[in-house]
Short mmCIF file of C-alpha atoms in Angstrom, two decimals:
data_model
loop_
_atom_site.label_atom_id
_atom_site.label_comp_id
_atom_site.label_asym_id
_atom_site.label_seq_id
_atom_site.Cartn_x
_atom_site.Cartn_y
_atom_site.Cartn_z
CA MET A 1 -12.13 -15.57 43.93
CA PHE A 2 -14.77 -13.92 46.13
CA ASP A 3 -12.69 -13.90 49.32
CA ILE A 4 -13.08 -10.37 50.78
CA ASP A 5 -9.80 -10.59 52.67
CA ARG A 6 -7.94 -11.51 49.50
CA TRP A 7 -9.43 -8.55 47.62
CA GLN A 8 -8.45 -6.24 50.46
CA GLU A 9 -4.89 -7.57 50.29
CA ILE A 10 -4.78 -7.02 46.54
CA PHE A 11 -5.97 -3.40 46.70
CA SER A 12 -3.70 -2.76 49.67
CA SER A 13 -0.75 -4.03 47.63
CA ILE A 14 -1.78 -1.85 44.69
CA ARG A 15 -2.13 1.28 46.88
CA SER A 16 1.22 0.73 48.54
CA ASN A 17 2.97 0.22 45.19
CA VAL A 18 1.28 2.78 42.94
CA LEU A 19 4.27 3.41 40.67
CA ARG A 20 4.88 -0.30 40.13
CA THR A 21 1.20 -0.87 39.36
CA VAL A 22 1.00 2.08 36.97
CA LEU A 23 4.08 0.96 35.06
CA SER A 24 2.82 -2.61 34.72
CA GLY A 25 -0.63 -1.41 33.67
CA PHE A 26 0.78 1.13 31.23
CA THR A 27 2.47 -1.55 29.12
CA VAL A 28 -0.81 -3.44 28.83
CA ALA A 29 -2.90 -0.34 28.03
CA LEU A 30 -0.36 0.96 25.51
CA GLY A 31 -0.14 -2.41 23.77
CA LEU A 32 -3.91 -2.63 23.29
CA PHE A 33 -4.17 1.04 22.31
CA ILE A 34 -1.56 0.71 19.54
CA PHE A 35 -3.07 -2.61 18.44
CA ILE A 36 -6.57 -1.12 18.05
CA VAL A 37 -5.44 2.07 16.31
CA LEU A 38 -3.19 0.19 13.88
CA PHE A 39 -5.88 -2.31 12.93
CA GLY A 40 -8.42 0.50 12.64
CA ILE A 41 -6.22 2.38 10.17
CA GLY A 42 -5.56 -0.87 8.28
CA ASN A 43 -9.33 -1.43 7.99
CA GLY A 44 -9.68 2.18 6.83
CA LEU A 45 -7.30 1.46 3.95
CA ASN A 46 -9.24 -1.68 3.07
CA ASN A 47 -12.50 0.32 3.13
CA SER A 48 -11.04 2.82 0.67
CA PHE A 49 -10.04 0.05 -1.71
CA ALA A 50 -13.49 -1.52 -1.44
CA GLN A 51 -15.18 1.81 -2.20
CA ALA A 52 -13.00 2.28 -5.25
CA PHE A 53 -14.88 -0.60 -6.89
CA THR A 54 -18.44 0.37 -5.87
CA ARG A 55 -18.88 2.82 -8.76
CA ASP A 56 -19.47 -0.09 -11.11
CA ALA A 57 -20.00 -3.82 -10.69
CA ALA A 58 -17.05 -5.39 -8.87
CA ASN A 59 -16.89 -8.17 -11.50
CA LEU A 60 -17.00 -5.77 -14.48
CA ILE A 61 -15.21 -6.22 -17.81
CA MET A 62 -15.15 -3.24 -20.20
CA VAL A 63 -13.95 -3.34 -23.80
CA PHE A 64 -12.67 -0.17 -25.56
CA THR A 65 -10.96 0.35 -28.90
CA GLY A 66 -8.45 2.81 -30.32
CA ARG A 67 -5.97 2.88 -33.18
CA THR A 68 -3.69 0.06 -34.27
CA SER A 69 -0.06 0.55 -33.34
CA GLU A 70 1.39 -1.85 -35.91
CA ALA A 71 0.69 -3.23 -39.37
CA TYR A 72 -0.87 -6.70 -39.55
CA ALA A 73 -2.24 -9.09 -42.19
CA GLY A 74 -1.45 -6.67 -45.02
CA LEU A 75 -3.23 -3.79 -43.27
CA GLN A 76 -1.43 -0.62 -42.29
CA SER A 77 -0.96 0.67 -38.78
CA ASN A 78 -2.84 3.62 -37.27
CA ARG A 79 -6.22 2.22 -38.33
CA THR A 80 -9.19 3.30 -36.22
CA ILE A 81 -10.94 0.28 -34.74
CA THR A 82 -14.65 0.63 -34.00
CA LEU A 83 -16.79 -1.91 -32.15
CA ASP A 84 -20.18 -2.81 -33.60
CA ASN A 85 -23.30 -4.84 -32.79
CA LYS A 86 -21.74 -7.99 -34.29
CA ASP A 87 -18.89 -7.78 -31.76
CA PHE A 88 -21.39 -7.66 -28.92
CA ASP A 89 -23.47 -10.50 -30.37
CA ASP A 90 -20.37 -12.70 -30.68
CA ILE A 91 -19.27 -11.95 -27.12
CA GLU A 92 -22.76 -12.62 -25.76
CA LYS A 93 -23.00 -15.87 -27.73
CA ASN A 94 -19.66 -17.14 -26.41
CA SER A 95 -20.36 -16.04 -22.84
CA LYS A 96 -23.13 -18.51 -22.02
CA GLY A 97 -22.76 -19.58 -18.39
CA ARG A 98 -19.81 -17.28 -17.82
CA SER A 99 -21.44 -13.85 -17.64
CA GLU A 100 -24.20 -12.34 -15.49
CA TYR A 101 -25.05 -9.13 -17.36
CA ALA A 102 -23.94 -7.67 -20.69
CA SER A 103 -24.67 -4.42 -22.47
CA PRO A 104 -23.24 -2.55 -25.45
CA ARG A 105 -23.04 1.23 -25.20
CA TYR A 106 -22.98 4.01 -27.74
CA THR A 107 -22.17 7.49 -26.46
CA ALA A 108 -22.83 10.98 -27.80
CA ASN A 109 -22.59 14.46 -26.26
CA TRP A 110 -25.72 16.38 -27.24
CA MET A 111 -27.82 19.31 -26.17
CA VAL A 112 -30.76 18.46 -23.90
CA LYS A 113 -33.60 20.95 -23.39
CA TYR A 114 -36.64 21.23 -21.16
CA GLY A 115 -38.62 24.43 -21.41
CA ARG A 116 -36.16 27.29 -21.04
CA GLU A 117 -33.50 25.13 -19.41
CA SER A 118 -30.81 23.41 -21.46
CA GLY A 119 -27.38 21.84 -21.18
CA THR A 120 -24.97 19.49 -22.92
CA TYR A 121 -24.96 15.99 -21.43
CA GLN A 122 -23.56 12.58 -22.24
CA ILE A 123 -26.26 10.54 -24.00
CA GLN A 124 -25.82 6.79 -23.57
CA GLY A 125 -27.55 4.26 -25.78
CA VAL A 126 -27.69 1.04 -23.77
CA ASN A 127 -29.48 -2.24 -23.08
CA PRO A 128 -31.40 -2.94 -19.82
CA ASP A 129 -28.47 -4.83 -18.22
CA GLU A 130 -26.47 -1.60 -18.06
CA LYS A 131 -28.42 -0.65 -14.94
CA PHE A 132 -26.76 -3.49 -13.02
CA LEU A 133 -23.34 -3.02 -14.57
CA GLU A 134 -23.29 0.64 -13.49
CA ASN A 135 -24.88 0.00 -10.07
CA ARG A 136 -27.69 2.45 -10.77
CA ASN A 137 -30.64 2.79 -8.39
CA MET A 138 -34.02 4.00 -9.58
CA MET A 139 -35.32 6.97 -7.59
CA GLU A 140 -38.48 7.27 -9.68
CA GLY A 141 -39.99 5.37 -12.57
CA ARG A 142 -38.07 2.69 -14.47
CA TYR A 143 -34.99 2.02 -16.55
CA ILE A 144 -34.75 1.05 -20.23
CA THR A 145 -36.60 -2.23 -20.96
CA PRO A 146 -36.27 -4.91 -23.68
CA MET A 147 -39.54 -3.64 -25.19
CA ASP A 148 -38.01 -0.17 -25.53
CA ILE A 149 -35.10 -1.73 -27.45
CA ASP A 150 -37.38 -3.74 -29.74
CA ARG A 151 -39.65 -0.77 -30.51
CA LYS A 152 -36.82 1.74 -30.77
CA ALA A 153 -38.87 3.81 -28.36
CA TYR A 154 -38.18 7.49 -27.74
CA VAL A 155 -37.99 7.18 -23.96
CA THR A 156 -35.24 8.13 -21.54
CA SER A 157 -34.12 7.59 -17.98
CA ILE A 158 -32.16 10.56 -16.66
CA GLY A 159 -29.62 10.98 -13.89
CA ARG A 160 -30.47 12.80 -10.67
CA MET A 161 -28.28 15.79 -11.56
CA VAL A 162 -29.97 16.13 -14.97
CA GLN A 163 -33.33 16.34 -13.24
CA ARG A 164 -31.98 18.94 -10.83
CA ASP A 165 -30.57 21.04 -13.68
CA LEU A 166 -33.50 20.90 -16.08
CA ILE A 167 -36.76 19.79 -14.41
CA LYS A 168 -36.87 21.78 -11.23
CA ASP A 169 -40.54 21.45 -10.24
CA GLY A 170 -42.62 18.32 -9.74
CA SER A 171 -42.03 14.77 -10.84
CA PRO A 172 -40.21 14.44 -14.18
CA ILE A 173 -41.94 11.14 -15.05
CA GLY A 174 -43.99 11.51 -18.23
CA LYS A 175 -42.54 14.89 -19.16
CA MET A 176 -41.02 15.49 -22.59
CA ILE A 177 -37.41 16.62 -23.05
CA GLN A 178 -35.62 17.42 -26.27
CA ILE A 179 -32.42 15.51 -27.09
CA ASN A 180 -30.55 16.87 -30.11
CA GLY A 181 -33.82 18.18 -31.50
CA THR A 182 -35.83 14.97 -30.92
CA MET A 183 -38.51 14.67 -28.23
CA PHE A 184 -38.15 11.91 -25.62
CA ARG A 185 -40.50 10.95 -22.79
CA VAL A 186 -38.87 10.69 -19.34
CA VAL A 187 -39.68 7.30 -17.80
CA GLY A 188 -37.23 7.24 -14.87
CA VAL A 189 -34.69 9.03 -12.68
CA PHE A 190 -31.66 7.19 -11.30
CA SER A 191 -28.88 7.76 -8.82
CA ASP A 192 -25.40 6.32 -9.29
CA ALA A 193 -22.71 5.23 -6.84
CA GLY A 194 -20.19 7.03 -9.07
CA GLY A 195 -21.48 10.41 -7.87
CA ASP A 196 -22.44 13.62 -9.68
CA TRP A 197 -20.53 12.85 -12.89
CA ASP A 198 -22.38 9.58 -13.52
CA GLU A 199 -25.65 11.23 -12.51
CA ARG A 200 -25.30 13.75 -15.36
CA HIS A 201 -25.93 11.01 -17.91
CA VAL A 202 -29.05 10.59 -20.06
CA VAL A 203 -29.88 6.99 -20.94
CA VAL A 204 -31.88 5.96 -24.03
CA PRO A 205 -32.41 2.64 -25.84
CA LEU A 206 -29.34 1.70 -27.88
CA SER A 207 -31.47 0.91 -30.95
CA THR A 208 -33.03 4.39 -30.79
CA LEU A 209 -29.72 6.20 -30.52
CA GLN A 210 -28.19 4.18 -33.37
CA GLN A 211 -31.23 5.01 -35.51
CA MET A 212 -30.72 8.71 -34.74
CA LYS A 213 -27.11 8.25 -35.96
CA LYS A 214 -28.47 7.33 -39.43
CA GLY A 215 -28.70 3.62 -38.77
CA SER A 216 -25.13 3.21 -37.56
CA ASP A 217 -24.39 -0.01 -35.68
CA SER A 218 -21.24 1.41 -34.07
CA LEU A 219 -20.55 0.96 -30.36
CA SER A 220 -18.36 2.98 -28.03
CA THR A 221 -17.97 0.30 -25.35
CA ILE A 222 -18.98 -3.25 -24.51
CA MET A 223 -19.64 -3.98 -20.84
CA LEU A 224 -20.26 -7.30 -19.13
CA SER A 225 -19.92 -8.86 -15.71
CA TYR A 226 -18.36 -12.29 -15.31
CA ASP A 227 -19.95 -14.98 -13.14
CA GLN A 228 -18.91 -14.36 -9.53
CA LYS A 229 -18.40 -18.09 -9.04
CA MET A 230 -15.38 -17.87 -11.33
CA SER A 231 -11.95 -17.66 -9.74
CA PRO A 232 -9.82 -14.57 -10.48
CA ASP A 233 -7.63 -16.64 -12.82
CA GLN A 234 -10.69 -17.93 -14.72
CA ALA A 235 -12.10 -14.39 -15.01
CA ILE A 236 -8.78 -13.06 -16.30
CA LYS A 237 -8.61 -15.88 -18.86
CA TYR A 238 -12.19 -15.06 -19.91
CA GLY A 239 -11.25 -11.40 -20.49
CA ASP A 240 -8.21 -12.47 -22.51
CA GLU A 241 -10.43 -14.67 -24.71
CA ILE A 242 -12.72 -11.71 -25.43
CA GLU A 243 -9.74 -9.56 -26.42
CA LYS A 244 -8.37 -12.31 -28.66
CA LYS A 245 -11.68 -12.80 -30.52
CA ILE A 246 -12.16 -9.06 -31.15
CA LYS A 247 -8.60 -8.79 -32.49
CA GLU A 248 -9.16 -11.75 -34.79
CA ARG A 249 -12.40 -10.30 -36.14
CA HIS A 250 -10.85 -6.89 -36.86
CA SER A 251 -7.51 -8.27 -38.13
CA ILE A 252 -5.43 -6.79 -35.32
CA SER A 253 -2.02 -8.05 -34.29
CA PRO A 254 -2.14 -10.17 -31.07
CA ASN A 255 0.71 -8.02 -29.74
CA ASP A 256 -1.08 -4.70 -30.35
CA LYS A 257 -1.80 -3.10 -26.95
CA GLN A 258 -3.57 0.03 -28.24
CA ALA A 259 -6.17 -1.16 -30.69
CA VAL A 260 -8.24 -3.13 -28.15
CA VAL A 261 -8.21 -2.44 -24.42
CA VAL A 262 -9.98 -4.84 -22.04
CA ARG A 263 -10.32 -3.44 -18.53
CA ASN A 264 -10.95 -6.46 -16.32
CA ASN A 265 -11.77 -5.88 -12.65
CA ALA A 266 -10.55 -9.42 -11.93
CA LYS A 267 -6.99 -8.15 -12.49
CA ASN A 268 -7.64 -5.08 -10.34
CA ASN A 269 -9.22 -7.21 -7.61
CA GLN A 270 -6.29 -9.60 -7.67
CA GLU A 271 -3.77 -6.78 -7.34
CA SER A 272 -5.85 -5.05 -4.67
CA PHE A 273 -6.22 -8.31 -2.75
CA MET A 274 -2.46 -8.77 -2.73
CA PHE A 275 -1.96 -5.16 -1.63
CA MET A 276 -4.56 -5.45 1.12
CA PHE A 277 -3.05 -8.77 2.21
CA VAL A 278 0.36 -7.12 2.54
CA ILE A 279 -1.15 -4.20 4.50
CA SER A 280 -3.05 -6.59 6.79
CA ALA A 281 0.07 -8.70 7.30
CA VAL A 282 2.21 -5.66 8.18
CA VAL A 283 -0.44 -4.21 10.49
CA GLY A 284 -0.99 -7.62 12.07
CA PHE A 285 2.73 -8.11 12.61
CA ILE A 286 3.14 -4.71 14.25
CA GLY A 287 -0.06 -5.13 16.25
CA LEU A 288 0.98 -8.54 17.56
CA GLY A 289 4.38 -7.06 18.35
CA THR A 290 2.80 -4.39 20.53
CA LEU A 291 0.70 -7.02 22.31
CA LEU A 292 3.80 -9.14 22.80
CA ALA A 293 5.60 -6.11 24.23
CA GLY A 294 2.72 -5.69 26.69
CA ILE A 295 2.89 -9.35 27.65
CA ILE A 296 6.66 -9.20 28.17
CA GLY A 297 6.26 -6.00 30.17
CA ILE A 298 3.72 -7.43 32.57
CA SER A 299 5.74 -10.67 32.81
CA ASN A 300 8.82 -8.74 33.90
CA ILE A 301 6.80 -6.72 36.38
CA MET A 302 5.25 -9.88 37.88
CA VAL A 303 8.66 -11.52 38.22
CA TYR A 304 9.84 -8.43 40.08
CA ILE A 305 6.69 -8.35 42.24
CA VAL A 306 7.09 -12.00 43.26
CA LYS A 307 10.78 -11.55 43.99
CA GLU A 308 10.02 -8.49 46.09
CA ARG A 309 7.42 -10.45 48.04
CA THR A 310 9.57 -13.56 48.63
CA LYS A 311 9.85 -12.94 52.36
CA GLU A 312 6.13 -12.31 52.59
CA ILE A 313 5.53 -15.62 50.86
CA GLY A 314 7.91 -17.33 53.30
CA ILE A 315 6.02 -15.91 56.28
CA ARG A 316 2.69 -17.02 54.77
CA LYS A 317 3.98 -20.54 54.29
CA ALA A 318 5.46 -20.57 57.80
CA ILE A 319 2.08 -19.79 59.37
CA GLY A 320 0.31 -22.44 57.30
CA ALA A 321 -0.62 -20.85 54.00
CA LYS A 322 -1.03 -23.42 51.23
CA PRO A 323 0.91 -23.02 47.95
CA ALA A 324 -2.38 -22.93 46.01
CA GLY A 325 -3.57 -19.96 48.09
CA ILE A 326 -0.31 -18.04 47.46
CA VAL A 327 -0.49 -18.71 43.72
CA ALA A 328 -4.16 -17.65 43.62
CA LEU A 329 -3.41 -14.36 45.41
CA ILE A 330 -0.63 -13.32 43.04
CA LEU A 331 -2.50 -14.61 40.01
CA GLN A 332 -5.62 -12.65 40.96
CA GLU A 333 -3.60 -9.46 41.44
CA SER A 334 -2.02 -9.93 38.00
CA ILE A 335 -5.41 -10.44 36.34
CA VAL A 336 -6.95 -7.40 38.10
CA ILE A 337 -4.14 -5.12 36.88
CA THR A 338 -4.36 -6.57 33.35
CA VAL A 339 -8.17 -6.21 33.11
CA ILE A 340 -8.27 -2.63 34.38
CA SER A 341 -5.36 -1.57 32.16
CA GLY A 342 -6.80 -3.44 29.19
CA LEU A 343 -10.17 -1.71 29.52
CA ILE A 344 -8.42 1.66 29.62
CA GLY A 345 -6.38 0.78 26.52
CA VAL A 346 -9.47 -0.43 24.62
CA GLY A 347 -11.49 2.65 25.61
CA VAL A 348 -8.78 5.12 24.57
CA GLY A 349 -8.11 3.22 21.32
CA VAL A 350 -11.78 3.13 20.26
CA LEU A 351 -12.22 6.80 21.24
CA THR A 352 -9.17 7.73 19.15
CA LEU A 353 -10.61 6.00 16.07
CA LYS A 354 -13.95 7.78 16.64
CA LEU A 355 -12.16 11.14 16.83
CA ILE A 356 -10.18 10.38 13.67
CA GLY A 357 -13.42 9.58 11.81
CA ASP A 358 -13.19 10.57 8.14
CA SER A 359 -10.49 13.20 8.67
CA LEU A 360 -7.92 10.98 6.90
CA GLU A 361 -9.87 10.45 3.67
CA ASP A 362 -7.27 12.54 1.83
CA TYR A 363 -4.74 9.87 2.82
CA PHE A 364 -6.96 7.05 1.46
CA ILE A 365 -8.19 6.01 4.91
CA THR A 366 -11.99 5.76 5.16
CA ASP A 367 -13.95 5.01 8.34
CA PRO A 368 -11.11 3.48 10.40
CA SER A 369 -12.65 1.05 12.87
CA VAL A 370 -12.12 -2.29 14.56
CA GLY A 371 -14.72 -5.00 15.06
CA LEU A 372 -15.83 -6.06 18.51
CA GLY A 373 -14.65 -9.60 17.81
CA LEU A 374 -11.05 -8.55 17.18
CA ILE A 375 -11.02 -6.28 20.23
CA SER A 376 -12.43 -9.05 22.43
CA THR A 377 -9.91 -11.57 21.11
CA ALA A 378 -6.95 -9.25 21.74
CA PHE A 379 -8.32 -8.31 25.17
CA PHE A 380 -8.81 -11.89 26.36
CA CYS A 381 -5.47 -12.96 24.90
CA LEU A 382 -3.80 -10.27 26.95
CA ILE A 383 -5.70 -11.30 30.09
CA PHE A 384 -4.68 -14.92 29.52
CA ALA A 385 -1.08 -13.84 28.98
CA GLY A 386 -1.25 -11.73 32.15
CA ALA A 387 -2.52 -14.74 34.06
CA ILE A 388 0.30 -16.91 32.72
CA ALA A 389 2.77 -14.11 33.49
CA GLY A 390 1.60 -14.09 37.10
CA PHE A 391 1.22 -17.83 37.48
CA ILE A 392 4.73 -18.94 36.50
CA PRO A 393 6.72 -16.83 39.01
CA ALA A 394 4.02 -17.33 41.67
CA TYR A 395 4.15 -21.11 41.25
CA ARG A 396 7.93 -21.10 41.54
CA ALA A 397 7.77 -18.93 44.64
CA SER A 398 5.15 -21.20 46.25
CA LYS A 399 7.63 -24.11 46.03
CA ILE A 400 10.33 -22.27 48.00
CA LYS A 401 10.83 -23.55 51.55
CA PRO A 402 9.85 -20.98 54.22
CA ILE A 403 13.38 -20.81 55.69
CA GLU A 404 14.89 -20.10 52.26
CA ALA A 405 12.26 -17.43 51.54
CA LEU A 406 12.97 -15.67 54.84
CA ARG A 407 16.70 -15.55 54.03
CA ALA A 408 16.08 -13.96 50.59
CA GLU A 409 17.40 -10.46 50.10
#
């Protein structure tokens, strides 16, 4: 391996056959380049799908209601169905050991004022668990607490954009804002992975908001997250049970698709997983195809190289060269060409992904990149294949008798 004379022979052979070397190296470099770029774009698609679920908890179930689409149990169609506290209590009671967080929500769009500043915002009456269901991070202060719920406290946690719009100077914590004519003390400011829209929300205790609505126990939405240890099928079944119980309680036909809507991320995750699996399989198939093309290319080149050097091999054997030495020479030359070409292919591929960056976000491709592990695996697989590609014809040539090698055309 460290024989200086052998290295000189290798580089001499490369210099005297530049075109042949470039062509053999090009197939290797191109194969790795296409492999890296394809897998990078595939990972970019997967990143976009992952980000689509970061706005809320990935294991979120949301329950909405609308109007009945058909008559049932002696009741007419087109009835408005409204969730209430009893619905939430029943769901929470039957979710022991199957849910992580749960929160009802009542929503109103009201005027919010602070000093001379004012604006209409979405007011959300919630329980403390809503912070985790919405993936909200506290920038200052705190969120709604169980004590706030029990006391029906007039406190609020506001989104970052609400603070920017209304309370422009200093910390908002402890300041009083007016919500629909009622004074609330600001106890926290949050940011939200959903962006500006979700950061324009004003959060208050559910019990307080329902009291402001003249003691109504109505709910706009019920949110909960299923236990992440559950399989997708178990989570989907759990969501179906919730839908069934709400329909039974409100005398809704089991076949009515409009009266109760359960949005279960388990179904979305299952569909997304299948889609991402298909994408990964297609990208993997094409990527492996390009690597295989590189392997076949260098194999053909090595067969040609060995055939071209048959006489040279015959002369070497005639003057005493051992078959192992001949095989090692050709094998080392094959590996050198493969390594250099592979490094060029990897470098250009990684650079291409860096240049692409986030320019393809409009095409649902976010941060296309490839891990070092995958690159290393592909690189060493190609080197191994290059070694095999050089070894097989070299081994055959080393078995040729010197007189037959010298007669070869």
